[in-house]
Tab-separated table of C-alpha atoms in Angstrom:
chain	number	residue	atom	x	y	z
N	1	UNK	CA	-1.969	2.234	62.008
N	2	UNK	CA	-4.845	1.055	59.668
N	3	UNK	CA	-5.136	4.571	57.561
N	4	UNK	CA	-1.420	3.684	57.100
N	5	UNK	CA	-2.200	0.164	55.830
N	6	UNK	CA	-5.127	1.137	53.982
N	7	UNK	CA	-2.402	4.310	52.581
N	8	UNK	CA	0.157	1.437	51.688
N	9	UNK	CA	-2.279	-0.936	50.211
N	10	UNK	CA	-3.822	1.565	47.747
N	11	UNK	CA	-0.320	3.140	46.589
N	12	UNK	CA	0.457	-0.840	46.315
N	13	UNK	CA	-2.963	-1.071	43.811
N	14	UNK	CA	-2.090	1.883	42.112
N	15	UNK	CA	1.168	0.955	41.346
N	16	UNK	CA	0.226	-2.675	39.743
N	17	UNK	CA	-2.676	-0.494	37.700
N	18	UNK	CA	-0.271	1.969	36.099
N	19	UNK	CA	2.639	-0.823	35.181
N	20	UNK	CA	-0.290	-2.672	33.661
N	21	UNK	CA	-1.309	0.413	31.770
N	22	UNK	CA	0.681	0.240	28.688
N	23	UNK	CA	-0.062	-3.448	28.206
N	24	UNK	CA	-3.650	-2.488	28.184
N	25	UNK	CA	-3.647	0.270	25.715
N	26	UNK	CA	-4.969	-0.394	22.500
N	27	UNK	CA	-2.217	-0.829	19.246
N	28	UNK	CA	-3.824	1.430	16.623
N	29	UNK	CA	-5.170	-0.317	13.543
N	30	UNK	CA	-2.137	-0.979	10.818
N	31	UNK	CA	-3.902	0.227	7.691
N	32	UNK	CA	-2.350	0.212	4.001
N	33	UNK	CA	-1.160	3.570	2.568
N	34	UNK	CA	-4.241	2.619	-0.717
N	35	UNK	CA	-7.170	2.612	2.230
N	36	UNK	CA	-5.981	5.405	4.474
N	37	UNK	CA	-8.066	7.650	2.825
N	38	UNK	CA	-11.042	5.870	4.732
N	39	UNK	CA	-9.445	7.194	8.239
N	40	UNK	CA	-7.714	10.027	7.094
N	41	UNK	CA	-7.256	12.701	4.411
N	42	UNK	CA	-3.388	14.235	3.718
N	43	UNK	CA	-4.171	18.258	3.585
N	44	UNK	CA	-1.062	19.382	2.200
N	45	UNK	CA	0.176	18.006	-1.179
N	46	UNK	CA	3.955	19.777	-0.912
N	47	UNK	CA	6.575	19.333	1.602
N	48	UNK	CA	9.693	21.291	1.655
N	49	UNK	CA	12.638	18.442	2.163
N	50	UNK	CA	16.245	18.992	2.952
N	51	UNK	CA	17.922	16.414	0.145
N	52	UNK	CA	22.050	15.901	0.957
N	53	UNK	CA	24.295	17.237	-1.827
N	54	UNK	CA	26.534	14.242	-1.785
N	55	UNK	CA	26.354	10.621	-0.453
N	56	UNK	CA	25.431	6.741	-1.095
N	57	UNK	CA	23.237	6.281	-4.043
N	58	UNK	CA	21.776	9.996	-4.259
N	59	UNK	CA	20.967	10.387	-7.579
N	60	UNK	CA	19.977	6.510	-8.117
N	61	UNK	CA	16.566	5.726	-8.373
N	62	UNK	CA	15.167	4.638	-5.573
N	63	UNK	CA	12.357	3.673	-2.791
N	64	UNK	CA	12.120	4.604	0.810
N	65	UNK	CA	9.604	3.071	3.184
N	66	UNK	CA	8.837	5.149	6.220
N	67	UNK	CA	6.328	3.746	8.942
N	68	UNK	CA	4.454	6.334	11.132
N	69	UNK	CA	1.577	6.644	13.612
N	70	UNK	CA	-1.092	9.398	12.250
N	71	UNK	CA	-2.134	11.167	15.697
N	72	UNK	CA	-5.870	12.467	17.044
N	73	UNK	CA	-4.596	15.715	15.710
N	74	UNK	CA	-3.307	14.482	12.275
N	75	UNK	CA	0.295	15.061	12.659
N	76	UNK	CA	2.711	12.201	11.546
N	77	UNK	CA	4.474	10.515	15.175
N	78	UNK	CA	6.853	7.592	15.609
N	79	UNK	CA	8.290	8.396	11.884
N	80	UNK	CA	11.141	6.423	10.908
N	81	UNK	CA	12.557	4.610	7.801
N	82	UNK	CA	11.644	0.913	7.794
N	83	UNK	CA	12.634	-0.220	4.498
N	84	UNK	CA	15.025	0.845	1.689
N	85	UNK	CA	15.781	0.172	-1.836
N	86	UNK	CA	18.370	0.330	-2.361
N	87	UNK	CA	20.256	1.294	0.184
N	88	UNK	CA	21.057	5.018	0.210
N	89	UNK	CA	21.559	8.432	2.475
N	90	UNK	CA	18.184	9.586	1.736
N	91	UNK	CA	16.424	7.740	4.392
N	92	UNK	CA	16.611	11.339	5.930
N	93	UNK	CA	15.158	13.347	3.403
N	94	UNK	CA	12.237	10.743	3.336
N	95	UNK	CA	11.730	11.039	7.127
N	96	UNK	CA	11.705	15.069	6.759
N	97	UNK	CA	8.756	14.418	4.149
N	98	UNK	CA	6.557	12.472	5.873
N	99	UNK	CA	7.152	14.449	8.878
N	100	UNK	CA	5.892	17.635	7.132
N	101	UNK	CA	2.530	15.579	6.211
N	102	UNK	CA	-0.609	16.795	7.847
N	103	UNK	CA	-3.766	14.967	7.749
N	104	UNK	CA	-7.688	15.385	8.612
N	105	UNK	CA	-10.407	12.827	9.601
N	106	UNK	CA	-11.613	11.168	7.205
N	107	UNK	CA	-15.933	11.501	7.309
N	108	UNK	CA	-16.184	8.145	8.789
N	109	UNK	CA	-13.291	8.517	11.192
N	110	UNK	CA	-15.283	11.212	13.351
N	111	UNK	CA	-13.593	10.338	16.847
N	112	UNK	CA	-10.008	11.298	15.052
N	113	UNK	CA	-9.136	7.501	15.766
N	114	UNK	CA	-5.123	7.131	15.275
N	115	UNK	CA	-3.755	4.825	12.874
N	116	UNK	CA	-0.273	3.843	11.725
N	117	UNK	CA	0.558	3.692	8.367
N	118	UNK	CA	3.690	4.093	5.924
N	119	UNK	CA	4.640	5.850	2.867
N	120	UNK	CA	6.911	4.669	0.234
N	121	UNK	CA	8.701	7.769	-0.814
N	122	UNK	CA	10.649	7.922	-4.589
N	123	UNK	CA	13.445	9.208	-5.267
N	124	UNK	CA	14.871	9.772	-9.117
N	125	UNK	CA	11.772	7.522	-10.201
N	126	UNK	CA	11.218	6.949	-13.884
N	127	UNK	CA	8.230	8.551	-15.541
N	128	UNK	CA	7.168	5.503	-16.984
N	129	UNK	CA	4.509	3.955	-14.795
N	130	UNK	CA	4.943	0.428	-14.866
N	131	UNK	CA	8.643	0.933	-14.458
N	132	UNK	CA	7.677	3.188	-11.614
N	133	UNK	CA	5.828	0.468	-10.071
N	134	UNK	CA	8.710	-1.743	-10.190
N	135	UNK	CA	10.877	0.478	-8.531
N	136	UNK	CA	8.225	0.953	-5.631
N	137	UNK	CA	7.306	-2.419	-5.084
N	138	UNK	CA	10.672	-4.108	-3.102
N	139	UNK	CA	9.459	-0.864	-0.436
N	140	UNK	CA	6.032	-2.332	0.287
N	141	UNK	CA	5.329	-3.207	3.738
N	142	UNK	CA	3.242	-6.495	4.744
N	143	UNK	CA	1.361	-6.611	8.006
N	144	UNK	CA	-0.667	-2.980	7.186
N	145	UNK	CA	-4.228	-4.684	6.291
N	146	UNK	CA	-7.673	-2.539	6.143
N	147	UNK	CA	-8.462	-0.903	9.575
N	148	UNK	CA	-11.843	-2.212	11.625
């Protein structure tokens, strides 16, 4: 009767530990897109992107903001479009970018410590940078300060 008790109690324990689990787990740092390159590095410089032949706003120019979680192993997770300006059907294409990203520790990010981040991606941006600047800024994200 007691190994059953004892049985119950620790299943009981175990239980309450795991449920607790995901409370206890650690949010990765929020760091801005300008100091990411203090975590991580982004390898590849093209992306191959499926862009829709017709829709909303296609050939407009544009902003996309697309949050995403930068894994141990440097792949993009969690990616999805947060912010969008304006609004358009090429929130996919700018999902299918950062998806393709691939990333490698930084030299002071030795442990591969995850992070999330975001990426503003342009679309039909004007070569002008100032003007380019304009047209990114209504897709910047608050809350993404420096990581610890």
């Amino acid at each position: 009767m007691r190994t059953t008790t004892r049985f119950a109690s620790s299943l009981f324990v175990a239980t309450l530990l795991a449920a607790g689990m995901p409370a206890m787990a650690q949010e990765a740092p929020r760091v801005a897109p300008d100091q990411l390159s203090q975590d991580w590095v982004l390898l590849n410089r093209d992306v191959s992107v499926d862009v829709p032949n017709s829709g909303v706003n296609l050939y407009k120019p544009s902003c996309i903001a697309v949050t995403y979680l930068i894994g141990n192993d440097g792949v993009p997770m969690n990616v999805q479009v947060a912010k969008m300006a304006p609004s358009s059907d090429l929130g996919k294409a700018a999902v299918s970018a950062v998806s393709h990203f691939r990333y490698g520790p930084s030299l002071s990010n030795k442990n591969h410590t995850p992070v999330a981040t975001y990426y503003v991606v342009p679309f039909n941006s004007p070569d002008d940078p100032a003007k380019r600047a304009q047209l990114m800024a209504p897709c910047k994200l608050p809350g993404y300060g420096q990581a610890a």
